[in-house]
PDB file of C-alpha atoms and ligand atoms in Angstrom:
ATOM      1  CA  MET A 125       0.000   0.000   0.000  1.00 56.00           C
ATOM      2  CA  SER A 126       1.389   3.405  -0.837  1.00 64.00           C
ATOM      3  CA  PHE A 127      -0.426   6.397   0.580  1.00 69.00           C
ATOM      4  CA  PRO A 128       0.530   9.250   2.893  1.00 75.00           C
ATOM      5  CA  THR A 129       0.862   8.119   6.515  1.00 87.00           C
ATOM      6  CA  ILE A 130      -2.317   8.525   8.544  1.00 91.00           C
ATOM      7  CA  GLN A 131      -1.844   9.729  12.133  1.00 92.00           C
ATOM      8  CA  TRP A 132      -4.485  11.201  14.455  1.00 90.00           C
ATOM      9  CA  TYR A 133      -4.128  11.895  18.153  1.00 91.00           C
ATOM     10  CA  PRO A 134      -5.889  15.175  18.963  1.00 88.00           C
ATOM     11  CA  GLY A 135      -5.362  17.011  22.258  1.00 89.00           C
ATOM     12  CA  HIS A 136      -8.771  16.122  23.660  1.00 87.00           C
ATOM     13  CA  ILE A 137      -8.002  12.412  23.346  1.00 88.00           C
ATOM     14  CA  ALA A 138      -4.610  12.769  25.016  1.00 89.00           C
ATOM     15  CA  LYS A 139      -6.358  14.568  27.867  1.00 88.00           C
ATOM     16  CA  ALA A 140      -9.184  12.030  27.962  1.00 86.00           C
ATOM     17  CA  GLU A 141      -6.711   9.180  28.354  1.00 86.00           C
ATOM     18  CA  GLN A 142      -5.314  10.817  31.480  1.00 85.00           C
ATOM     19  CA  GLN A 143      -8.808  11.325  32.910  1.00 86.00           C
ATOM     20  CA  LEU A 144      -9.654   7.777  31.947  1.00 86.00           C
ATOM     21  CA  THR A 145      -6.928   6.454  34.206  1.00 83.00           C
ATOM     22  CA  ASN A 146      -8.621   8.230  37.142  1.00 82.00           C
ATOM     23  CA  GLY A 147     -12.094   7.177  35.967  1.00 83.00           C
ATOM     24  CA  LEU A 148     -10.974   3.548  35.823  1.00 89.00           C
ATOM     25  CA  ASP A 149     -10.310   3.548  39.584  1.00 87.00           C
ATOM     26  CA  LYS A 150     -14.021   4.076  40.155  1.00 89.00           C
ATOM     27  CA  VAL A 151     -15.497   1.469  37.822  1.00 93.00           C
ATOM     28  CA  ASP A 152     -16.293  -2.217  38.302  1.00 92.00           C
ATOM     29  CA  LEU A 153     -16.978  -3.047  34.698  1.00 94.00           C
ATOM     30  CA  VAL A 154     -15.634  -1.964  31.322  1.00 96.00           C
ATOM     31  CA  ILE A 155     -18.111  -2.082  28.439  1.00 97.00           C
ATOM     32  CA  GLU A 156     -15.810  -2.149  25.437  1.00 98.00           C
ATOM     33  CA  VAL A 157     -17.511  -1.091  22.182  1.00 98.00           C
ATOM     34  CA  ARG A 158     -16.150  -2.049  18.758  1.00 98.00           C
ATOM     35  CA  ASP A 159     -17.319  -1.491  15.187  1.00 98.00           C
ATOM     36  CA  ALA A 160     -18.720  -4.640  13.511  1.00 98.00           C
ATOM     37  CA  ARG A 161     -17.245  -3.588  10.152  1.00 97.00           C
ATOM     38  CA  ILE A 162     -13.715  -3.521  11.626  1.00 97.00           C
ATOM     39  CA  PRO A 163     -13.751  -5.436  14.924  1.00 98.00           C
ATOM     40  CA  VAL A 164      -9.983  -5.946  14.959  1.00 97.00           C
ATOM     41  CA  SER A 165      -8.936  -2.434  13.985  1.00 97.00           C
ATOM     42  CA  THR A 166     -11.184  -1.018  16.736  1.00 97.00           C
ATOM     43  CA  SER A 167      -9.505  -3.050  19.478  1.00 96.00           C
ATOM     44  CA  HIS A 168      -7.216  -0.931  21.638  1.00 94.00           C
ATOM     45  CA  PRO A 169      -3.732  -2.265  22.466  1.00 92.00           C
ATOM     46  CA  HIS A 170      -4.044  -0.977  26.079  1.00 91.00           C
ATOM     47  CA  LEU A 171      -7.339  -2.719  26.753  1.00 93.00           C
ATOM     48  CA  LYS A 172      -5.806  -5.603  28.711  1.00 93.00           C
ATOM     49  CA  LYS A 173      -4.227  -3.124  31.092  1.00 92.00           C
ATOM     50  CA  TRP A 174      -7.453  -1.127  31.465  1.00 92.00           C
ATOM     51  CA  ILE A 175      -9.652  -4.115  32.296  1.00 93.00           C
ATOM     52  CA  GLN A 176      -7.243  -5.663  34.777  1.00 92.00           C
ATOM     53  CA  GLY A 177      -9.129  -6.578  37.946  1.00 89.00           C
ATOM     54  CA  LYS A 178     -12.468  -5.564  36.403  1.00 92.00           C
ATOM     55  CA  GLN A 179     -15.266  -7.277  34.602  1.00 93.00           C
ATOM     56  CA  HIS A 180     -15.342  -6.845  30.843  1.00 95.00           C
ATOM     57  CA  LEU A 181     -18.225  -6.858  28.356  1.00 97.00           C
ATOM     58  CA  LEU A 182     -17.309  -6.931  24.675  1.00 98.00           C
ATOM     59  CA  VAL A 183     -19.949  -5.119  22.620  1.00 98.00           C
ATOM     60  CA  ILE A 184     -19.808  -5.261  18.829  1.00 98.00           C
ATOM     61  CA  ASN A 185     -21.904  -2.362  17.624  1.00 98.00           C
ATOM     62  CA  ARG A 186     -23.243  -1.477  14.149  1.00 98.00           C
ATOM     63  CA  ARG A 187     -24.484  -5.031  13.617  1.00 98.00           C
ATOM     64  CA  ASP A 188     -26.962  -3.599  11.104  1.00 97.00           C
ATOM     65  CA  MET A 189     -24.054  -2.641   8.839  1.00 96.00           C
ATOM     66  CA  VAL A 190     -22.709  -6.163   8.233  1.00 95.00           C
ATOM     67  CA  SER A 191     -24.316  -9.319   6.870  1.00 93.00           C
ATOM     68  CA  GLY A 192     -25.689 -12.126   9.017  1.00 94.00           C
ATOM     69  CA  GLU A 193     -22.910 -14.401   7.731  1.00 93.00           C
ATOM     70  CA  ALA A 194     -20.188 -11.945   8.702  1.00 94.00           C
ATOM     71  CA  MET A 195     -21.711 -11.590  12.167  1.00 96.00           C
ATOM     72  CA  HIS A 196     -21.933 -15.347  12.479  1.00 97.00           C
ATOM     73  CA  SER A 197     -18.309 -15.964  11.510  1.00 96.00           C
ATOM     74  CA  TRP A 198     -17.001 -13.242  13.839  1.00 97.00           C
ATOM     75  CA  ASP A 199     -19.209 -14.556  16.628  1.00 98.00           C
ATOM     76  CA  LYS A 200     -17.662 -18.004  16.251  1.00 98.00           C
ATOM     77  CA  TRP A 201     -14.190 -16.505  16.039  1.00 98.00           C
ATOM     78  CA  PHE A 202     -14.603 -14.569  19.302  1.00 98.00           C
ATOM     79  CA  ARG A 203     -16.117 -17.560  21.115  1.00 98.00           C
ATOM     80  CA  ASP A 204     -13.222 -19.730  19.931  1.00 98.00           C
ATOM     81  CA  GLN A 205     -10.955 -17.170  21.626  1.00 95.00           C
ATOM     82  CA  GLY A 206     -12.953 -17.567  24.847  1.00 96.00           C
ATOM     83  CA  GLN A 207     -14.787 -14.227  24.546  1.00 96.00           C
ATOM     84  CA  THR A 208     -18.535 -13.569  24.468  1.00 96.00           C
ATOM     85  CA  PRO A 209     -19.443 -10.837  22.004  1.00 98.00           C
ATOM     86  CA  TRP A 210     -22.666  -8.860  22.561  1.00 98.00           C
ATOM     87  CA  TRP A 211     -24.012  -7.767  19.171  1.00 98.00           C
ATOM     88  CA  CYS A 212     -25.836  -4.508  19.080  1.00 98.00           C
ATOM     89  CA  ASP A 213     -27.342  -1.810  16.891  1.00 98.00           C
ATOM     90  CA  ALA A 214     -27.263   1.228  19.142  1.00 97.00           C
ATOM     91  CA  LYS A 215     -29.074   3.313  16.542  1.00 96.00           C
ATOM     92  CA  ARG A 216     -32.217   1.202  16.597  1.00 96.00           C
ATOM     93  CA  GLY A 217     -31.757  -0.453  19.974  1.00 96.00           C
ATOM     94  CA  THR A 218     -31.300  -4.081  18.870  1.00 97.00           C
ATOM     95  CA  GLY A 219     -29.378  -6.096  21.459  1.00 97.00           C
ATOM     96  CA  VAL A 220     -29.314  -3.259  24.006  1.00 96.00           C
ATOM     97  CA  LYS A 221     -31.595  -4.969  26.527  1.00 96.00           C
ATOM     98  CA  GLN A 222     -29.277  -7.996  26.620  1.00 97.00           C
ATOM     99  CA  ILE A 223     -26.272  -5.768  27.259  1.00 96.00           C
ATOM    100  CA  GLN A 224     -28.097  -4.053  30.107  1.00 94.00           C
ATOM    101  CA  GLN A 225     -28.973  -7.426  31.655  1.00 93.00           C
ATOM    102  CA  ALA A 226     -25.395  -8.662  31.290  1.00 94.00           C
ATOM    103  CA  ALA A 227     -24.092  -5.500  32.987  1.00 93.00           C
ATOM    104  CA  ILE A 228     -26.571  -5.863  35.850  1.00 90.00           C
ATOM    105  CA  ARG A 229     -25.619  -9.533  36.261  1.00 90.00           C
ATOM    106  CA  ALA A 230     -22.006  -8.435  36.561  1.00 87.00           C
ATOM    107  CA  GLY A 231     -23.187  -6.004  39.268  1.00 84.00           C
ATOM    108  CA  ASP A 232     -25.067  -8.711  41.164  1.00 85.00           C
ATOM    109  CA  HIS A 233     -21.916 -10.718  41.318  1.00 82.00           C
ATOM    110  CA  LEU A 234     -20.056  -7.724  42.667  1.00 84.00           C
ATOM    111  CA  ASN A 235     -22.723  -6.896  45.239  1.00 87.00           C
ATOM    112  CA  GLN A 236     -22.732 -10.460  46.547  1.00 88.00           C
ATOM    113  CA  ARG A 237     -19.054  -9.984  47.268  1.00 87.00           C
ATOM    114  CA  ARG A 238     -19.679  -6.605  48.907  1.00 86.00           C
ATOM    115  CA  LEU A 239     -22.434  -8.074  51.101  1.00 90.00           C
ATOM    116  CA  SER A 240     -20.246 -10.968  52.178  1.00 93.00           C
ATOM    117  CA  ARG A 241     -17.660  -8.428  53.334  1.00 92.00           C
ATOM    118  CA  GLY A 242     -20.267  -6.505  55.297  1.00 93.00           C
ATOM    119  CA  MET A 243     -20.379  -3.643  52.784  1.00 90.00           C
ATOM    120  CA  ARG A 244     -23.512  -1.988  51.401  1.00 88.00           C
ATOM    121  CA  ILE A 245     -24.742  -2.848  47.940  1.00 87.00           C
ATOM    122  CA  ARG A 246     -24.619  -0.163  45.266  1.00 89.00           C
ATOM    123  CA  PRO A 247     -25.247   0.216  41.516  1.00 91.00           C
ATOM    124  CA  VAL A 248     -22.601  -1.306  39.269  1.00 92.00           C
ATOM    125  CA  ARG A 249     -20.331   1.326  37.743  1.00 93.00           C
ATOM    126  CA  ALA A 250     -19.429   0.785  34.117  1.00 94.00           C
ATOM    127  CA  LEU A 251     -17.122   2.676  31.825  1.00 95.00           C
ATOM    128  CA  VAL A 252     -18.155   2.670  28.165  1.00 95.00           C
ATOM    129  CA  LEU A 253     -14.887   2.558  26.292  1.00 94.00           C
ATOM    130  CA  GLY A 254     -13.862   2.356  22.658  1.00 95.00           C
ATOM    131  CA  PHE A 255     -12.487   4.055  19.568  1.00 96.00           C
ATOM    132  CA  PRO A 256     -14.031   7.350  18.414  1.00 94.00           C
ATOM    133  CA  ASN A 257     -17.378   7.162  16.601  1.00 95.00           C
ATOM    134  CA  VAL A 258     -18.047   3.463  17.271  1.00 97.00           C
ATOM    135  CA  GLY A 259     -21.377   4.344  18.952  1.00 96.00           C
ATOM    136  CA  LYS A 260     -20.578   4.543  22.679  1.00 95.00           C
ATOM    137  CA  SER A 261     -22.795   7.546  23.368  1.00 94.00           C
ATOM    138  CA  ALA A 262     -25.587   6.154  21.169  1.00 96.00           C
ATOM    139  CA  LEU A 263     -25.468   2.965  23.270  1.00 96.00           C
ATOM    140  CA  ILE A 264     -25.704   4.977  26.488  1.00 94.00           C
ATOM    141  CA  ASN A 265     -28.688   6.931  25.149  1.00 94.00           C
ATOM    142  CA  ARG A 266     -30.372   3.640  24.277  1.00 95.00           C
ATOM    143  CA  LEU A 267     -29.679   2.229  27.724  1.00 93.00           C
ATOM    144  CA  VAL A 268     -31.167   5.295  29.442  1.00 91.00           C
ATOM    145  CA  ARG A 269     -33.928   5.551  26.826  1.00 91.00           C
ATOM    146  CA  GLN A 270     -33.358   9.250  26.237  1.00 88.00           C
ATOM    147  CA  LYS A 271     -30.935  11.463  24.398  1.00 90.00           C
ATOM    148  CA  ILE A 272     -28.879  12.338  27.424  1.00 85.00           C
ATOM    149  CA  VAL A 273     -25.379  12.528  25.924  1.00 88.00           C
ATOM    150  CA  ALA A 274     -24.302  14.003  22.579  1.00 85.00           C
ATOM    151  CA  SER A 275     -24.022  11.472  19.748  1.00 84.00           C
ATOM    152  CA  ALA A 276     -23.353  12.399  16.124  1.00 85.00           C
ATOM    153  CA  ARG A 277     -21.896  11.089  12.894  1.00 84.00           C
ATOM    154  CA  ARG A 278     -18.247  12.117  13.314  1.00 81.00           C
ATOM    155  CA  ALA A 279     -15.221  11.212  15.422  1.00 79.00           C
ATOM    156  CA  GLY A 280     -14.555  13.183  18.591  1.00 80.00           C
ATOM    157  CA  VAL A 281     -18.092  14.156  19.659  1.00 85.00           C
ATOM    158  CA  THR A 282     -17.723  13.290  23.353  1.00 82.00           C
ATOM    159  CA  ARG A 283     -15.042  15.528  24.849  1.00 82.00           C
ATOM    160  CA  THR A 284     -15.189  14.892  28.604  1.00 83.00           C
ATOM    161  CA  LEU A 285     -16.097  12.071  30.957  1.00 87.00           C
ATOM    162  CA  ARG A 286     -19.683  12.080  32.186  1.00 88.00           C
ATOM    163  CA  TRP A 287     -21.670   9.842  34.559  1.00 92.00           C
ATOM    164  CA  VAL A 288     -25.201   8.763  33.633  1.00 92.00           C
ATOM    165  CA  ARG A 289     -27.532   6.661  35.812  1.00 91.00           C
ATOM    166  CA  VAL A 290     -29.592   3.821  34.307  1.00 87.00           C
ATOM    167  CA  GLY A 291     -32.436   2.863  36.665  1.00 84.00           C
ATOM    168  CA  GLN A 292     -31.431   1.672  40.144  1.00 84.00           C
ATOM    169  CA  ASP A 293     -28.749  -0.793  39.192  1.00 85.00           C
ATOM    170  CA  LEU A 294     -26.324   0.764  36.792  1.00 90.00           C
ATOM    171  CA  ASP A 295     -24.146   3.885  36.541  1.00 93.00           C
ATOM    172  CA  LEU A 296     -22.475   4.474  33.193  1.00 94.00           C
ATOM    173  CA  LEU A 297     -19.464   6.606  32.446  1.00 93.00           C
ATOM    174  CA  ASP A 298     -19.450   8.059  28.923  1.00 92.00           C
ATOM    175  CA  ALA A 299     -15.934   8.816  27.722  1.00 90.00           C
ATOM    176  CA  PRO A 300     -14.350  10.316  24.626  1.00 90.00           C
ATOM    177  CA  GLY A 301     -13.239   7.770  22.064  1.00 92.00           C
ATOM    178  CA  VAL A 302      -9.634   6.696  22.545  1.00 92.00           C
ATOM    179  CA  LEU A 303      -7.069   5.379  20.123  1.00 91.00           C
ATOM    180  CA  PRO A 304      -3.361   4.606  20.230  1.00 91.00           C
ATOM    181  CA  PRO A 305      -1.068   7.668  20.155  1.00 88.00           C
ATOM    182  CA  ARG A 306       0.649   6.187  17.107  1.00 90.00           C
ATOM    183  CA  LEU A 307      -1.168   4.294  14.390  1.00 91.00           C
ATOM    184  CA  ASP A 308       1.615   1.835  13.609  1.00 90.00           C
ATOM    185  CA  ASN A 309      -0.618  -0.413  11.571  1.00 92.00           C
ATOM    186  CA  GLN A 310      -1.417   1.710   8.533  1.00 93.00           C
ATOM    187  CA  LYS A 311      -3.855  -0.810   7.103  1.00 94.00           C
ATOM    188  CA  SER A 312      -5.927  -0.345  10.273  1.00 95.00           C
ATOM    189  CA  ALA A 313      -5.479   3.432  10.092  1.00 95.00           C
ATOM    190  CA  LEU A 314      -6.951   3.341   6.588  1.00 96.00           C
ATOM    191  CA  LEU A 315      -9.924   1.288   7.784  1.00 97.00           C
ATOM    192  CA  LEU A 316     -10.482   3.738  10.636  1.00 97.00           C
ATOM    193  CA  ALA A 317     -10.474   6.616   8.153  1.00 97.00           C
ATOM    194  CA  ILE A 318     -12.931   4.820   5.855  1.00 97.00           C
ATOM    195  CA  CYS A 319     -15.287   4.193   8.785  1.00 97.00           C
ATOM    196  CA  ASP A 320     -15.051   7.831   9.940  1.00 95.00           C
ATOM    197  CA  ASP A 321     -13.425   6.838  13.231  1.00 94.00           C
ATOM    198  CA  ILE A 322     -10.632   9.397  12.950  1.00 92.00           C
ATOM    199  CA  GLY A 323     -10.798  13.123  12.205  1.00 90.00           C
ATOM    200  CA  MET A 324     -11.057  14.170   8.564  1.00 89.00           C
ATOM    201  CA  GLY A 325      -8.033  16.434   8.800  1.00 90.00           C
ATOM    202  CA  ALA A 326      -5.815  13.388   9.288  1.00 92.00           C
ATOM    203  CA  TYR A 327      -6.113  11.999   5.778  1.00 95.00           C
ATOM    204  CA  ASP A 328      -6.575  12.761   2.095  1.00 95.00           C
ATOM    205  CA  VAL A 329     -10.204  12.006   1.263  1.00 97.00           C
ATOM    206  CA  GLN A 330      -9.503  11.086  -2.341  1.00 97.00           C
ATOM    207  CA  VAL A 331      -6.698   8.682  -1.468  1.00 96.00           C
ATOM    208  CA  VAL A 332      -8.831   7.006   1.198  1.00 97.00           C
ATOM    209  CA  ALA A 333     -11.862   6.747  -1.094  1.00 97.00           C
ATOM    210  CA  VAL A 334      -9.788   5.151  -3.866  1.00 97.00           C
ATOM    211  CA  GLU A 335      -8.262   2.642  -1.427  1.00 96.00           C
ATOM    212  CA  PHE A 336     -11.789   1.860  -0.242  1.00 96.00           C
ATOM    213  CA  LEU A 337     -12.982   1.264  -3.820  1.00 95.00           C
ATOM    214  CA  LYS A 338      -9.980  -0.963  -4.482  1.00 93.00           C
ATOM    215  CA  MET A 339     -10.976  -3.038  -1.471  1.00 92.00           C
ATOM    216  CA  LEU A 340     -14.492  -3.365  -2.846  1.00 90.00           C
ATOM    217  CA  ALA A 341     -13.140  -4.409  -6.237  1.00 88.00           C
ATOM    218  CA  LEU A 342     -11.105  -7.125  -4.541  1.00 84.00           C
ATOM    219  CA  LEU A 343     -13.915  -8.169  -2.178  1.00 76.00           C
ATOM    220  CA  GLU A 344     -16.278  -8.967  -5.043  1.00 56.00           C
ATOM    221  CA  ASN A 345     -17.049 -12.711  -5.344  1.00 50.00           C
ATOM    222  CA  LYS A 346     -15.796 -13.278  -1.816  1.00 50.00           C
ATOM    223  CA  VAL A 347     -18.255 -11.375   0.352  1.00 50.00           C
ATOM    224  CA  GLU A 348     -21.501  -9.565   0.223  1.00 51.00           C
ATOM    225  CA  VAL A 349     -20.563  -6.489  -1.786  1.00 60.00           C
ATOM    226  CA  SER A 350     -22.418  -6.359  -5.016  1.00 73.00           C
ATOM    227  CA  ASN A 351     -21.118  -4.502  -8.070  1.00 78.00           C
ATOM    228  CA  GLN A 352     -24.765  -4.145  -8.927  1.00 83.00           C
ATOM    229  CA  ILE A 353     -25.464  -1.860  -5.957  1.00 87.00           C
ATOM    230  CA  LEU A 354     -22.608   0.436  -6.989  1.00 89.00           C
ATOM    231  CA  HIS A 355     -23.586   0.331 -10.652  1.00 89.00           C
ATOM    232  CA  THR A 356     -27.231   1.131  -9.857  1.00 89.00           C
ATOM    233  CA  ARG A 357     -26.401   3.895  -7.413  1.00 92.00           C
ATOM    234  CA  TYR A 358     -23.847   5.724  -9.548  1.00 94.00           C
ATOM    235  CA  GLY A 359     -24.906   4.707 -13.066  1.00 93.00           C
ATOM    236  CA  ILE A 360     -21.489   3.481 -14.252  1.00 93.00           C
ATOM    237  CA  PRO A 361     -20.425  -0.204 -14.094  1.00 92.00           C
ATOM    238  CA  PHE A 362     -18.075  -0.746 -11.156  1.00 91.00           C
ATOM    239  CA  PRO A 363     -14.620  -2.004 -12.198  1.00 90.00           C
ATOM    240  CA  THR A 364     -13.482  -5.476 -11.276  1.00 84.00           C
ATOM    241  CA  GLU A 365      -9.834  -4.389 -11.437  1.00 88.00           C
ATOM    242  CA  PRO A 366      -8.532  -2.317  -8.514  1.00 90.00           C
ATOM    243  CA  ASP A 367      -6.317  -0.329 -10.898  1.00 94.00           C
ATOM    244  CA  GLU A 368      -9.398   1.110 -12.575  1.00 94.00           C
ATOM    245  CA  CYS A 369     -10.978   2.530  -9.421  1.00 95.00           C
ATOM    246  CA  LEU A 370      -9.455   6.004  -9.724  1.00 96.00           C
ATOM    247  CA  LYS A 371     -10.689   6.240 -13.320  1.00 97.00           C
ATOM    248  CA  TRP A 372     -14.160   5.144 -12.190  1.00 97.00           C
ATOM    249  CA  LEU A 373     -14.177   7.821  -9.495  1.00 97.00           C
ATOM    250  CA  SER A 374     -13.165  10.486 -12.052  1.00 97.00           C
ATOM    251  CA  LEU A 375     -15.994   9.382 -14.340  1.00 97.00           C
ATOM    252  CA  LEU A 376     -18.443   9.739 -11.445  1.00 96.00           C
ATOM    253  CA  ALA A 377     -16.991  13.154 -10.683  1.00 97.00           C
ATOM    254  CA  GLN A 378     -17.492  14.270 -14.270  1.00 96.00           C
ATOM    255  CA  ARG A 379     -21.138  13.252 -14.035  1.00 94.00           C
ATOM    256  CA  ASN A 380     -21.976  14.415 -10.537  1.00 94.00           C
ATOM    257  CA  THR A 381     -19.559  16.967  -9.128  1.00 95.00           C
ATOM    258  CA  SER A 382     -18.424  19.086 -12.095  1.00 96.00           C
ATOM    259  CA  GLY A 383     -15.257  17.033 -12.340  1.00 96.00           C
ATOM    260  CA  GLN A 384     -14.253  17.633  -8.707  1.00 97.00           C
ATOM    261  CA  ILE A 385     -12.868  14.250  -7.674  1.00 97.00           C
ATOM    262  CA  GLU A 386     -12.371  15.293  -4.040  1.00 96.00           C
ATOM    263  CA  ARG A 387     -16.092  16.057  -3.637  1.00 97.00           C
ATOM    264  CA  MET A 388     -17.078  12.821  -5.335  1.00 98.00           C
ATOM    265  CA  ALA A 389     -14.669  10.895  -3.104  1.00 98.00           C
ATOM    266  CA  GLN A 390     -16.350  12.440  -0.060  1.00 97.00           C
ATOM    267  CA  ARG A 391     -19.767  11.484  -1.387  1.00 97.00           C
ATOM    268  CA  VAL A 392     -18.791   7.847  -1.935  1.00 97.00           C
ATOM    269  CA  LEU A 393     -17.333   7.580   1.578  1.00 97.00           C
ATOM    270  CA  ASP A 394     -20.444   9.213   3.050  1.00 97.00           C
ATOM    271  CA  ASP A 395     -22.652   6.781   1.150  1.00 96.00           C
ATOM    272  CA  PHE A 396     -20.728   3.878   2.657  1.00 96.00           C
ATOM    273  CA  ARG A 397     -20.930   5.401   6.146  1.00 97.00           C
ATOM    274  CA  LYS A 398     -24.684   5.869   5.774  1.00 96.00           C
ATOM    275  CA  SER A 399     -25.083   2.207   4.673  1.00 93.00           C
ATOM    276  CA  HIS A 400     -26.193   3.159   1.149  1.00 94.00           C
ATOM    277  CA  LEU A 401     -23.746   0.715  -0.449  1.00 92.00           C
ATOM    278  CA  GLY A 402     -25.082  -2.455   1.147  1.00 90.00           C
ATOM    279  CA  LEU A 403     -23.622  -4.557   3.953  1.00 91.00           C
ATOM    280  CA  ILE A 404     -19.850  -4.330   3.810  1.00 91.00           C
ATOM    281  CA  SER A 405     -17.427  -5.978   6.222  1.00 93.00           C
ATOM    282  CA  LEU A 406     -13.965  -4.498   5.846  1.00 94.00           C
ATOM    283  CA  GLU A 407     -12.494  -7.156   8.108  1.00 95.00           C
ATOM    284  CA  LEU A 408     -13.400 -10.826   8.316  1.00 93.00           C
ATOM    285  CA  PRO A 409     -11.877 -13.479  10.556  1.00 93.00           C
TER     286      PRO A 409
HETATM  287  N1  GTP B   7     -26.176   2.308  11.637  1.00 64.84           N
HETATM  288  C1  GTP B   7     -25.780   2.467  12.897  1.00 64.84           C
HETATM  289  N2  GTP B   7     -25.408   3.682  13.333  1.00 64.84           N
HETATM  290  C2  GTP B   7     -25.018   3.811  14.621  1.00 64.84           C
HETATM  291  C3  GTP B   7     -24.988   2.704  15.505  1.00 64.84           C
HETATM  292  N3  GTP B   7     -24.532   3.146  16.706  1.00 64.84           N
HETATM  293  C4  GTP B   7     -24.308   4.453  16.574  1.00 64.84           C
HETATM  294  N4  GTP B   7     -24.603   4.870  15.329  1.00 64.84           N
HETATM  295  C5  GTP B   7     -24.446   6.237  14.795  1.00 64.84           C
HETATM  296  O1  GTP B   7     -23.056   6.510  14.743  1.00 64.84           O
HETATM  297  C6  GTP B   7     -22.774   7.878  15.037  1.00 64.84           C
HETATM  298  C7  GTP B   7     -21.716   7.977  16.126  1.00 64.84           C
HETATM  299  O2  GTP B   7     -22.269   7.595  17.352  1.00 64.84           O
HETATM  300  P1  GTP B   7     -21.742   8.170  18.745  1.00 64.84           P
HETATM  301  O3  GTP B   7     -22.624   7.580  19.783  1.00 64.84           O
HETATM  302  O4  GTP B   7     -21.602   9.647  18.733  1.00 64.84           O
HETATM  303  O5  GTP B   7     -20.288   7.520  18.815  1.00 64.84           O
HETATM  304  P2  GTP B   7     -19.213   7.657  19.986  1.00 64.84           P
HETATM  305  O6  GTP B   7     -18.521   6.342  20.058  1.00 64.84           O
HETATM  306  O7  GTP B   7     -19.836   8.170  21.220  1.00 64.84           O
HETATM  307  O8  GTP B   7     -18.222   8.738  19.350  1.00 64.84           O
HETATM  308  P3  GTP B   7     -17.181   9.744  20.096  1.00 64.84           P
HETATM  309  O9  GTP B   7     -17.901  10.424  21.197  1.00 64.84           O
HETATM  310  O10 GTP B   7     -16.794  10.664  18.997  1.00 64.84           O
HETATM  311  O11 GTP B   7     -16.050   8.909  20.547  1.00 64.84           O
HETATM  312  C8  GTP B   7     -24.142   8.488  15.387  1.00 64.84           C
HETATM  313  O12 GTP B   7     -24.626   9.159  14.250  1.00 64.84           O
HETATM  314  C9  GTP B   7     -25.001   7.287  15.723  1.00 64.84           C
HETATM  315  O13 GTP B   7     -26.387   7.511  15.450  1.00 64.84           O
HETATM  316  C10 GTP B   7     -25.383   1.405  15.002  1.00 64.84           C
HETATM  317  O14 GTP B   7     -25.375   0.395  15.696  1.00 64.84           O
HETATM  318  N5  GTP B   7     -25.770   1.370  13.700  1.00 64.84           N
HETATM  319 MG1   MG B   8     -19.462   9.816  22.358  1.00 64.84          MG
END
C-alpha cells in the first residue's frame, strides 16, 4: 500500500486518556464497544491493562451494517478465543436490553461480594470505552432511553467524561473515544479513516476513497458487496480491477460533481458510512 501516513491523536483524546486512568479507579466493569465492520482495527492495544481486575463486556456495535454471515463468523471466532461478544445496533436499539442485563448480572456478582464483606450494595459502575465514533454515546442513550449525551456522525463528539444513571442498578461513564497515540498499523489506520473513526483532517479524502474502492473491487465474489449496488447507485459499471478505481471515481466526478474528484470521493465515503452501499465488512476473521 502506498499512501501518505495517517496519524491522528488530537489534544482532547490525550487529555481524555489521562482522565480515563482516574475514571478507571471508580469502575467495576468496562463495556468495550467495537465497530462490527472492523472489529480488529477497533480493538485498543491498552485494553488488557485497562480491564485488569475488572469485569469486561465486549460489545460489537453497528451489527446492522454487516451481513448475518459476517456476524456469524465473527461470533464463532470470538467464542473460539474464549470471549462472548454482545451484538448490538445502538441506533435502533437491537441487542441493548441484553447488554443491560449482562451489565446488571455483573453487578449482582459484585454486590454479593460486597455483602459478604459486610459492605452496602450499590449500583454497578461501568465505563463505556472504545475508539471514536463506534457508537458509545448512542449505546448509552439507548440504555437510558433518552438522548442524554451528545451522539453524532463524526469522530470526537464526546469531549469529557460524564456519569449517567440507568435505573437503580447501573451507573455508566461516557468517555471520549480513545485510540493509540501512534497508528503503527497503517492498514488499520486506513480502515479507521474509511469508517469515519478518525478526524477528517488526518487523511486525504480522495486517497482514502480510492483505497476503499480498491478493497471493494477485490472483495467482489468473496463477500456480500455487489457490483450491482454500486452500478445502480452511480450509473457506471463498477470495475473489477482495482487499478481502474481512480478512473471510475473520475468518471463519477465528471457526471456528478463538475469534475471535482475530491467532492465525489467524499460522497462515496459518506454513502458507505450511511449504509447506502449495502452490507460491507472491511475485516473478516
Ligand atoms: N447504523 C448504525 N449507526 C449507529 C450505531 N450506533 C451508533 N450509530 C451512529 O453513529 C454515530 C456515532 O455515534 P456516537 O454515539 O456519537 O459515537 P461515539 O462512540 O460516542 O463517538 P465519540 O464520542 O466521537 O467517541 C451516530 O450518528 C449514531 O447515530 C449502530 O449500531 N448502527
Ligand atoms: Mg461519544
